Amino acid sequence: MKVLIVYATKNGVSKKACEMLRDNLNNFCEVDLFDIKDVPPSPDSYDVAVVGGSIRMARLNKDLKKYIKAHAQTLSNMQSAAFICCGLTNDFEDYVVTEIPKSIRFSLGIECFGGELKPDKLRGIDKILTYIMRQSILTQDPDKSNRDMIELPEIFPDTIYALAERIHRLKTI
């Protein structure tokens, strides 16, 4: 079975998540991994396609969105999944509504792969804003109600593994 994974990343979080997915699939699938910057192929010649990327300033990468829209019919008619990496995972559902075209049916679902807030990997204003966000999360008042608490984001290996398992089960059907 051939699997195409297309991702967009700015600071490497989506790439890291996609590499984890690829590593979970490599034992039973042929996997091609493409950064959107490398002009990925059409999903036409693949059995499964996975597309996604990180959210920056509440938006998905514009080139990735163009790729998804250009291949909307193919993605809807094949086994496919989408994912989002986001630092504010509580906003995942909002990102799905605003950033993933409603016209596409991803048969394997739309997943949140988590995210990271690591200012040491960034530069300029990105570094400053990420540092402020991270410090804000780390210094939350634990006496506040739990629904107001924001967790420090991390990549979700269990979600990535679960998607790999769904893809693996396709091979046995």
Coordinates of C-alpha atoms in Angstrom, one line a residue:
M1 CA 0.0 0.0 0.0
K2 CA 1.3 3.5 -0.9
V3 CA 0.8 6.4 1.5
L4 CA 1.4 10.0 0.7
I5 CA 2.0 12.5 3.5
V6 CA 2.0 16.2 2.6
Y7 CA 2.7 18.7 5.4
A8 CA 3.5 22.4 5.9
T9 CA 5.8 23.4 8.7
K10 CA 7.5 26.6 9.8
N11 CA 9.5 25.5 12.8
G12 CA 9.6 21.7 12.4
V13 CA 6.7 20.6 14.6
S14 CA 4.5 19.3 11.7
K15 CA 7.6 17.6 10.2
K16 CA 8.4 15.9 13.5
A17 CA 4.8 14.7 13.8
C18 CA 4.8 13.4 10.2
E19 CA 8.1 11.6 10.7
M20 CA 6.5 9.9 13.7
L21 CA 3.5 8.9 11.5
R22 CA 5.9 7.7 8.7
D23 CA 7.9 5.7 11.2
N24 CA 4.7 4.0 12.5
L25 CA 3.7 3.1 8.9
N26 CA 7.1 2.1 7.4
N27 CA 6.8 -1.5 8.5
F28 CA 3.7 -2.2 6.4
C29 CA 3.4 0.6 3.8
E30 CA 5.5 2.5 1.3
V31 CA 5.4 6.0 2.6
D32 CA 6.3 9.2 0.7
L33 CA 6.7 12.3 2.9
F34 CA 6.7 15.8 1.3
D35 CA 7.0 19.3 2.6
I36 CA 4.6 21.5 0.7
K37 CA 7.6 23.6 -0.3
D38 CA 8.9 20.7 -2.3
V39 CA 5.9 20.6 -4.7
P40 CA 4.4 17.3 -3.7
P41 CA 2.8 15.0 -6.3
S42 CA -0.9 14.6 -6.8
P43 CA -2.5 12.0 -4.5
D44 CA -3.9 10.2 -7.6
S45 CA -1.3 7.4 -7.6
Y46 CA -1.6 6.6 -3.9
D47 CA -3.9 4.4 -1.8
V48 CA -3.9 6.8 1.2
A49 CA -3.2 10.5 1.5
V50 CA -2.6 12.4 4.7
V51 CA -2.4 16.2 4.6
G52 CA -1.9 18.9 7.2
G53 CA 0.3 21.3 9.0
S54 CA 0.7 23.7 11.8
I55 CA -1.4 26.7 12.7
R56 CA 0.3 30.0 12.8
M57 CA -1.6 33.2 13.7
A58 CA -4.8 31.1 13.6
R59 CA -4.2 30.1 9.9
L60 CA -3.1 27.0 8.1
N61 CA -0.3 27.5 5.5
K62 CA -1.7 29.1 2.3
D63 CA 0.2 26.7 0.0
L64 CA -1.1 23.7 1.8
K65 CA -4.6 25.1 1.6
K66 CA -4.2 25.5 -2.1
Y67 CA -2.9 22.0 -2.5
I68 CA -5.9 20.6 -0.5
K69 CA -8.4 22.6 -2.6
A70 CA -6.7 21.6 -5.9
H71 CA -7.0 17.9 -4.9
A72 CA -10.3 18.2 -3.1
Q73 CA -12.2 15.7 -5.3
T74 CA -9.4 13.1 -5.2
L75 CA -9.0 13.4 -1.4
S76 CA -12.7 13.0 -1.0
N77 CA -12.9 9.9 -3.1
M78 CA -10.0 8.1 -1.6
Q79 CA -8.8 7.0 1.9
S80 CA -7.6 10.2 3.3
A81 CA -6.9 12.1 6.6
A82 CA -6.1 15.6 7.6
F83 CA -4.2 16.8 10.7
I84 CA -3.5 20.1 12.4
C85 CA -0.6 20.8 14.7
C86 CA -1.4 23.7 17.1
G87 CA 0.0 25.2 20.2
L88 CA -3.4 26.0 21.5
T89 CA -5.0 22.6 21.2
N90 CA -8.2 23.8 22.9
D91 CA -8.9 25.7 19.7
F92 CA -8.5 22.7 17.4
E93 CA -12.3 22.5 16.6
D94 CA -12.3 26.2 15.6
Y95 CA -9.3 25.6 13.3
V96 CA -11.0 22.7 11.6
V97 CA -14.1 24.8 10.9
T98 CA -12.1 27.8 9.6
E99 CA -9.1 26.2 7.9
I100 CA -10.2 22.8 6.5
P101 CA -12.6 23.0 3.5
K102 CA -16.0 21.6 4.4
S103 CA -16.5 20.2 0.9
I104 CA -13.8 17.6 1.5
R105 CA -14.7 14.3 3.2
F106 CA -11.6 12.9 4.9
S107 CA -12.6 9.3 5.4
L108 CA -10.0 8.6 8.0
G109 CA -10.8 11.8 10.0
I110 CA -9.2 15.1 10.9
E111 CA -6.8 14.8 13.8
C112 CA -5.1 17.1 16.2
F113 CA -1.4 16.1 16.5
G114 CA -0.8 18.6 19.3
G115 CA 2.0 21.1 19.1
E116 CA 4.9 22.8 20.8
L117 CA 5.8 26.2 22.2
K118 CA 9.6 26.2 22.2
P119 CA 10.9 29.7 21.9
D120 CA 14.5 28.6 21.8
K121 CA 13.9 27.3 18.2
L122 CA 12.5 30.6 17.0
R123 CA 13.7 34.1 16.0
G124 CA 12.5 37.7 16.2
I125 CA 8.8 38.4 17.0
D126 CA 8.0 34.7 16.9
K127 CA 10.4 34.0 19.7
I128 CA 9.0 36.8 21.8
L129 CA 5.4 35.9 21.3
T130 CA 6.0 32.2 21.9
Y131 CA 8.0 33.0 25.1
I132 CA 5.1 35.2 26.4
M133 CA 2.5 32.5 25.6
R134 CA 4.6 29.8 27.2
Q135 CA 5.3 31.9 30.3
S136 CA 1.6 32.7 30.6
I137 CA 0.7 29.0 30.5
L138 CA 3.4 28.1 33.0
T139 CA 2.4 30.8 35.5
Q140 CA -1.3 30.1 35.5
D141 CA -3.0 30.2 38.9
P142 CA -3.7 26.6 39.9
D143 CA -6.6 27.8 42.1
K144 CA -8.5 28.8 39.0
S145 CA -11.2 26.4 37.8
N146 CA -9.9 23.6 35.6
R147 CA -11.9 24.8 32.5
D148 CA -9.9 28.0 32.5
M149 CA -6.5 26.2 32.6
I150 CA -4.5 25.8 29.4
E151 CA -2.0 22.9 29.2
L152 CA 1.5 23.4 27.8
P153 CA 1.2 21.9 24.3
E154 CA 3.0 18.8 23.2
I155 CA 2.9 16.5 20.3
F156 CA 0.3 13.7 20.7
P157 CA 2.1 10.4 19.9
D158 CA -1.1 8.4 20.8
T159 CA -3.1 10.3 18.2
I160 CA -0.4 9.8 15.5
Y161 CA -0.2 6.1 16.4
A162 CA -4.0 5.7 16.2
L163 CA -4.1 7.2 12.7
A164 CA -1.3 4.8 11.7
E165 CA -3.3 1.9 13.1
R166 CA -6.4 3.0 11.0
I167 CA -4.3 3.1 7.9
H168 CA -2.7 -0.3 8.7
R169 CA -6.2 -1.9 9.1
L170 CA -7.0 -0.7 5.5
K171 CA -4.4 -3.1 4.3
T172 CA -6.1 -6.0 5.8
I173 CA -9.5 -5.2 4.5

